[in-house]
Amino acid sequence: MQASKFNQPLGGNDMPRAGGIATMMRLPMATLSDNIDVGFIGVPFDIGTSNRVGARYGPRQIRAESSLLRPYNMATRAAPFESLQVADLGDCPINTFNLLDSIRIIEEYYDKVADAGVVPLTLGGDHTIVLPILRALRKKHAQPIGVVHIDAHADVNDEMFGEKIAHGTPFRRALEENLIDPHRMVQIGLRGTGYSAEDFDWCRAQGIRVVQAEECWHKSLAPLMDEVRAMMGDGPVYISYDIDGLDPAFAPGTGTPEVGGLTVQQGLEIVRGCKGLNIIGGDLVEVSPPYDSTGNTSLLGANLLFEMLCVLPGVKYA
């Protein structure tokens, strides 16, 4: 049999899943000069958090749990490793002691990723990191980006403790900077207590489609995703997935858990419903391994990143 020209995850019969180097899905490591189509990138950053810390360890633990994944999607029949060159690009450096300098470093790193034509799938890290990533991708694509945002929180605070950049503010900054097209943005799973109705109504006033978690209870989200695909059209789309969008019964290892969230099945339906969109990148953020005693949150994060890979343009289906 002819060897595949595409990188393949290391199989469980070649090396026990407890062994080998802990790359994402046990893929080869690569650099931006290696002609890669899709790169898994870690951003070990959590100095933008306001509650429980630990998301800086998210990339490492997601990679470790991803050793359980296999290359073919049995549900959707997607075979991403037969159609795209995928690799683990390692971690983006940050300045552990300076949030704003870290934002600069991340943006400059993702500028290089975008210039190399690599689609980034990011392992967070807290949600602050989406701002510099969107800045880089906006420059590359020269138009505001559509966003599918799964989260318990809208992340549109004007400030937190007087700071304009933190994990609760990135989407307000992104809207102010014209990085996002608000009429091509949907926020799914928002819920919990707040300070006023403005917490979610501000988003609606900008033209964002807000789908609170209560609207999702006891139903499939496939019909919703039909609407989302129509909303997004042919323009560039970014998926930003905060693990706390899912109920803490399924994903307890996160910094700001909120009860009454999405189920795992709904979480999968959202990503699978993005098939056919012009997806230019995605992230999975806010996994905090110190609060993930079983590893299930990290495993769920790894699966969601794999599902994002499976819906990228160019993926073949068996």
Short mmCIF file of C-alpha atoms in Angstrom, two decimals:
data_model
loop_
_atom_site.label_atom_id
_atom_site.label_comp_id
_atom_site.label_asym_id
_atom_site.label_seq_id
_atom_site.Cartn_x
_atom_site.Cartn_y
_atom_site.Cartn_z
CA MET A 1 0.00 0.00 0.00
CA GLN A 2 1.31 3.44 -0.94
CA ALA A 3 2.15 5.62 2.03
CA SER A 4 -0.06 8.68 2.50
CA LYS A 5 1.48 12.00 1.53
CA PHE A 6 -0.30 13.56 4.51
CA ASN A 7 0.80 13.45 8.15
CA GLN A 8 -0.98 10.77 10.14
CA PRO A 9 -1.58 10.57 13.89
CA LEU A 10 0.54 7.90 15.53
CA GLY A 11 -1.65 4.80 15.81
CA GLY A 12 -2.35 2.86 18.97
CA ASN A 13 -0.86 -0.29 17.44
CA ASP A 14 2.40 1.50 16.63
CA MET A 15 2.90 2.98 20.09
CA PRO A 16 0.74 2.44 23.19
CA ARG A 17 -1.47 5.46 23.77
CA ALA A 18 0.21 6.08 27.11
CA GLY A 19 3.55 6.40 25.30
CA GLY A 20 5.14 8.70 22.77
CA ILE A 21 5.45 12.47 22.67
CA ALA A 22 2.28 14.30 23.77
CA THR A 23 1.52 16.26 20.61
CA MET A 24 -2.05 16.97 19.55
CA MET A 25 -3.48 13.62 18.39
CA ARG A 26 0.14 12.37 18.38
CA LEU A 27 0.77 14.21 15.12
CA PRO A 28 4.26 15.19 14.00
CA MET A 29 5.68 18.48 15.21
CA ALA A 30 6.26 21.04 12.47
CA THR A 31 7.18 24.67 11.83
CA LEU A 32 5.56 27.33 9.66
CA SER A 33 8.10 26.60 6.92
CA ASP A 34 6.90 22.99 6.55
CA ASN A 35 4.04 23.61 4.08
CA ILE A 36 1.27 22.89 6.59
CA ASP A 37 -2.43 23.43 5.85
CA VAL A 38 -3.69 23.28 9.44
CA GLY A 39 -1.72 23.81 12.62
CA PHE A 40 -2.68 22.98 16.19
CA ILE A 41 -1.19 25.73 18.35
CA GLY A 42 -1.10 26.04 22.12
CA VAL A 43 -1.30 29.38 23.92
CA PRO A 44 -0.44 28.71 27.60
CA PHE A 45 -1.92 31.96 28.89
CA ASP A 46 -4.25 32.62 31.83
CA ILE A 47 -3.24 36.03 33.19
CA GLY A 48 -6.50 37.45 31.81
CA THR A 49 -8.68 35.33 34.09
CA SER A 50 -10.88 36.79 36.83
CA ASN A 51 -11.77 33.67 38.82
CA ARG A 52 -10.10 30.25 38.85
CA VAL A 53 -6.72 30.15 37.16
CA GLY A 54 -5.02 27.17 35.52
CA ALA A 55 -5.92 27.55 31.84
CA ARG A 56 -2.22 28.01 31.06
CA TYR A 57 -1.95 24.26 31.54
CA GLY A 58 -4.81 23.61 29.12
CA PRO A 59 -2.74 23.06 25.95
CA ARG A 60 -0.52 20.47 27.62
CA GLN A 61 -3.40 18.48 29.11
CA ILE A 62 -5.57 18.64 26.00
CA ARG A 63 -2.68 17.22 24.03
CA ALA A 64 -2.21 14.43 26.57
CA GLU A 65 -5.88 13.43 26.47
CA SER A 66 -5.97 13.68 22.67
CA SER A 67 -3.92 10.48 22.50
CA LEU A 68 -7.27 8.66 22.71
CA LEU A 69 -8.47 10.09 19.39
CA ARG A 70 -8.30 8.24 16.09
CA PRO A 71 -8.01 9.86 12.64
CA TYR A 72 -11.43 9.03 11.14
CA ASN A 73 -14.74 10.57 12.26
CA MET A 74 -17.16 7.65 12.51
CA ALA A 75 -20.22 9.91 12.87
CA THR A 76 -19.66 12.35 10.00
CA ARG A 77 -17.36 10.18 7.81
CA ALA A 78 -14.81 13.01 7.71
CA ALA A 79 -11.25 11.91 6.93
CA PRO A 80 -9.22 15.09 7.52
CA PHE A 81 -5.84 13.36 7.46
CA GLU A 82 -6.49 12.12 3.93
CA SER A 83 -7.00 15.61 2.54
CA LEU A 84 -5.12 18.20 4.61
CA GLN A 85 -1.56 18.43 5.88
CA VAL A 86 -1.98 18.81 9.62
CA ALA A 87 0.66 19.14 12.32
CA ASP A 88 1.26 20.34 15.86
CA LEU A 89 3.08 23.68 15.70
CA GLY A 90 3.85 23.76 19.40
CA ASP A 91 3.10 26.72 21.66
CA CYS A 92 2.99 30.44 21.08
CA PRO A 93 5.30 32.21 23.56
CA ILE A 94 3.93 34.78 26.00
CA ASN A 95 5.23 37.16 28.65
CA THR A 96 4.04 35.51 31.87
CA PHE A 97 4.34 38.78 33.79
CA ASN A 98 2.76 41.22 31.35
CA LEU A 99 -0.71 40.80 29.84
CA LEU A 100 -0.50 43.57 27.25
CA ASP A 101 2.93 42.46 26.07
CA SER A 102 1.58 38.93 25.76
CA ILE A 103 -1.24 40.22 23.53
CA ARG A 104 1.38 41.83 21.29
CA ILE A 105 3.44 38.64 21.15
CA ILE A 106 0.40 36.50 20.30
CA GLU A 107 -0.74 38.86 17.56
CA GLU A 108 2.72 38.90 15.97
CA TYR A 109 2.93 35.12 16.15
CA TYR A 110 -0.47 34.68 14.47
CA ASP A 111 0.51 37.26 11.84
CA LYS A 112 3.18 34.76 10.80
CA VAL A 113 0.69 31.89 10.95
CA ALA A 114 -1.73 33.77 8.70
CA ASP A 115 1.00 34.85 6.28
CA ALA A 116 2.07 31.21 5.96
CA GLY A 117 -1.46 30.28 4.87
CA VAL A 118 -1.94 28.00 7.88
CA VAL A 119 -5.41 27.58 9.38
CA PRO A 120 -4.89 27.80 13.17
CA LEU A 121 -6.75 25.59 15.62
CA THR A 122 -5.78 26.95 19.01
CA LEU A 123 -5.58 25.20 22.37
CA GLY A 124 -6.12 27.79 25.11
CA GLY A 125 -5.42 29.41 27.42
CA ASP A 126 -8.08 31.83 28.59
CA HIS A 127 -10.45 33.68 26.27
CA THR A 128 -8.37 36.86 26.16
CA ILE A 129 -6.31 35.22 23.43
CA VAL A 130 -9.08 35.44 20.83
CA LEU A 131 -8.50 39.20 20.48
CA PRO A 132 -4.92 39.05 19.11
CA ILE A 133 -5.82 36.02 16.98
CA LEU A 134 -8.73 37.89 15.39
CA ARG A 135 -6.50 40.92 14.83
CA ALA A 136 -4.08 38.79 12.85
CA LEU A 137 -6.76 36.99 10.83
CA ARG A 138 -8.60 40.25 10.08
CA LYS A 139 -5.43 41.64 8.49
CA LYS A 140 -4.98 38.50 6.42
CA HIS A 141 -8.55 38.34 5.12
CA ALA A 142 -9.04 42.11 4.77
CA GLN A 143 -12.66 42.06 5.89
CA PRO A 144 -14.62 41.68 9.13
CA ILE A 145 -14.93 38.06 10.22
CA GLY A 146 -18.04 36.08 11.05
CA VAL A 147 -17.88 34.37 14.44
CA VAL A 148 -19.58 31.31 15.90
CA HIS A 149 -19.08 31.87 19.63
CA ILE A 150 -20.01 29.16 22.13
CA ASP A 151 -19.82 30.35 25.73
CA ALA A 152 -21.67 30.81 28.99
CA HIS A 153 -20.60 34.46 28.93
CA ALA A 154 -20.84 37.14 26.26
CA ASP A 155 -17.31 38.45 26.98
CA VAL A 156 -18.30 41.98 26.00
CA ASN A 157 -17.53 43.81 29.25
CA ASP A 158 -16.18 47.28 28.65
CA GLU A 159 -13.59 46.75 31.38
CA MET A 160 -12.67 44.48 34.27
CA PHE A 161 -11.05 46.07 37.32
CA GLY A 162 -10.38 49.07 35.12
CA GLU A 163 -8.60 47.00 32.47
CA LYS A 164 -9.77 47.09 28.87
CA ILE A 165 -8.26 43.70 27.93
CA ALA A 166 -9.10 40.57 29.92
CA HIS A 167 -10.98 37.34 29.32
CA GLY A 168 -14.34 39.07 29.78
CA THR A 169 -13.71 41.85 27.24
CA PRO A 170 -12.30 40.44 23.96
CA PHE A 171 -15.42 40.56 21.82
CA ARG A 172 -16.22 44.17 22.73
CA ARG A 173 -12.70 45.17 21.73
CA ALA A 174 -12.98 43.08 18.55
CA LEU A 175 -16.24 44.79 17.61
CA GLU A 176 -14.80 48.24 18.34
CA GLU A 177 -11.80 47.44 16.12
CA ASN A 178 -14.04 46.22 13.26
CA LEU A 179 -12.50 42.76 13.43
CA ILE A 180 -15.95 41.11 13.54
CA ASP A 181 -19.07 41.59 11.47
CA PRO A 182 -21.77 41.70 14.19
CA HIS A 183 -24.46 40.69 11.69
CA ARG A 184 -22.45 37.52 11.05
CA MET A 185 -21.90 36.63 14.69
CA VAL A 186 -23.85 34.21 16.85
CA GLN A 187 -23.35 33.57 20.57
CA ILE A 188 -24.72 30.24 21.77
CA GLY A 189 -25.14 29.04 25.35
CA LEU A 190 -25.10 32.35 27.22
CA ARG A 191 -26.58 32.02 30.68
CA GLY A 192 -26.14 32.47 34.42
CA THR A 193 -26.54 35.44 36.70
CA GLY A 194 -25.49 38.93 35.66
CA TYR A 195 -25.39 42.55 36.72
CA SER A 196 -28.19 43.75 34.44
CA ALA A 197 -30.10 42.85 31.28
CA GLU A 198 -27.47 44.92 29.46
CA ASP A 199 -25.03 42.03 29.83
CA PHE A 200 -26.67 40.26 26.88
CA ASP A 201 -28.83 43.03 25.44
CA TRP A 202 -25.77 45.06 24.45
CA CYS A 203 -24.86 42.23 22.09
CA ARG A 204 -28.32 42.20 20.56
CA ALA A 205 -28.15 45.96 20.06
CA GLN A 206 -25.03 45.48 17.94
CA GLY A 207 -26.84 43.05 15.67
CA ILE A 208 -25.40 39.85 17.15
CA ARG A 209 -27.66 36.79 17.25
CA VAL A 210 -27.79 35.76 20.93
CA VAL A 211 -29.03 32.25 21.73
CA GLN A 212 -29.30 31.85 25.49
CA ALA A 213 -28.87 28.40 26.95
CA GLU A 214 -32.52 28.23 28.00
CA GLU A 215 -33.49 28.40 24.33
CA CYS A 216 -31.43 25.27 23.75
CA TRP A 217 -32.74 23.06 26.53
CA HIS A 218 -34.30 19.72 25.54
CA LYS A 219 -33.80 20.12 21.80
CA SER A 220 -31.45 19.43 18.94
CA LEU A 221 -29.42 22.41 17.74
CA ALA A 222 -29.29 21.19 14.13
CA PRO A 223 -32.14 23.56 13.08
CA LEU A 224 -30.32 26.47 14.72
CA MET A 225 -27.18 25.67 12.77
CA ASP A 226 -29.17 25.71 9.52
CA GLU A 227 -29.97 29.33 10.37
CA VAL A 228 -26.36 30.06 11.32
CA ARG A 229 -25.04 28.76 7.99
CA ALA A 230 -27.46 31.01 6.13
CA MET A 231 -26.38 33.96 8.28
CA MET A 232 -22.66 33.37 7.68
CA GLY A 233 -22.83 33.08 3.90
CA ASP A 234 -19.56 32.71 2.00
CA GLY A 235 -17.47 35.07 4.12
CA PRO A 236 -14.66 34.04 6.47
CA VAL A 237 -15.81 32.44 9.74
CA TYR A 238 -14.00 31.83 13.01
CA ILE A 239 -15.17 29.37 15.70
CA SER A 240 -14.44 30.45 19.26
CA TYR A 241 -15.35 27.75 21.76
CA ASP A 242 -15.22 28.41 25.48
CA ILE A 243 -15.52 25.04 27.21
CA ASP A 244 -17.78 26.62 29.85
CA GLY A 245 -20.47 26.87 27.17
CA LEU A 246 -21.11 23.25 28.09
CA ASP A 247 -22.70 22.38 31.42
CA PRO A 248 -20.20 21.80 34.26
CA ALA A 249 -21.65 18.31 34.65
CA PHE A 250 -19.72 17.53 31.46
CA ALA A 251 -16.89 20.07 31.69
CA PRO A 252 -16.14 20.92 35.33
CA GLY A 253 -12.50 21.81 34.70
CA THR A 254 -12.92 25.46 33.83
CA GLY A 255 -12.45 28.83 35.46
CA THR A 256 -15.99 30.24 35.52
CA PRO A 257 -18.53 27.38 35.47
CA GLU A 258 -22.24 28.16 35.08
CA VAL A 259 -25.08 25.68 35.65
CA GLY A 260 -27.73 24.93 33.02
CA GLY A 261 -25.41 24.74 30.04
CA LEU A 262 -25.31 22.86 26.76
CA THR A 263 -24.98 19.10 26.59
CA VAL A 264 -22.07 17.39 24.89
CA GLN A 265 -24.39 16.30 22.08
CA GLN A 266 -25.46 19.90 21.50
CA GLY A 267 -21.85 21.02 21.62
CA LEU A 268 -21.01 18.55 18.87
CA GLU A 269 -24.03 19.58 16.81
CA ILE A 270 -22.82 23.17 16.78
CA VAL A 271 -19.40 22.32 15.35
CA ARG A 272 -20.74 19.75 12.90
CA GLY A 273 -23.31 22.31 11.81
CA CYS A 274 -20.46 24.56 10.65
CA LYS A 275 -19.67 22.19 7.79
CA GLY A 276 -19.71 24.09 4.51
CA LEU A 277 -18.70 27.43 6.00
CA ASN A 278 -15.50 29.22 5.04
CA ILE A 279 -13.80 28.51 8.35
CA ILE A 280 -10.46 30.27 8.73
CA GLY A 281 -9.60 29.14 12.25
CA GLY A 282 -10.90 28.17 15.64
CA ASP A 283 -10.05 27.93 19.30
CA LEU A 284 -10.96 25.87 22.35
CA VAL A 285 -10.32 27.89 25.50
CA GLU A 286 -10.72 28.02 29.28
CA VAL A 287 -9.87 24.40 30.10
CA SER A 288 -8.30 24.48 33.58
CA PRO A 289 -6.66 21.12 34.36
CA PRO A 290 -6.27 21.80 38.11
CA TYR A 291 -10.09 21.64 38.31
CA ASP A 292 -10.33 18.67 35.93
CA SER A 293 -9.64 15.76 38.25
CA THR A 294 -10.77 13.05 35.80
CA GLY A 295 -9.32 14.57 32.63
CA ASN A 296 -12.78 14.53 31.04
CA THR A 297 -12.85 18.27 30.38
CA SER A 298 -9.54 18.12 28.54
CA LEU A 299 -10.69 15.05 26.62
CA LEU A 300 -13.86 16.86 25.59
CA GLY A 301 -11.78 19.82 24.49
CA ALA A 302 -9.58 17.57 22.37
CA ASN A 303 -12.65 16.05 20.71
CA LEU A 304 -14.13 19.45 19.93
CA LEU A 305 -10.88 20.56 18.29
CA PHE A 306 -10.91 17.39 16.21
CA GLU A 307 -14.50 18.16 15.19
CA MET A 308 -13.38 21.64 14.10
CA LEU A 309 -10.67 20.05 11.98
CA CYS A 310 -13.31 17.79 10.40
CA VAL A 311 -15.43 20.71 9.14
CA LEU A 312 -12.63 22.76 7.59
CA PRO A 313 -12.84 23.51 3.86
CA GLY A 314 -11.17 20.83 1.79
CA VAL A 315 -11.79 17.90 4.13
CA LYS A 316 -12.75 14.73 2.30
CA TYR A 317 -15.61 12.50 3.39
CA ALA A 318 -15.66 8.74 2.93
#
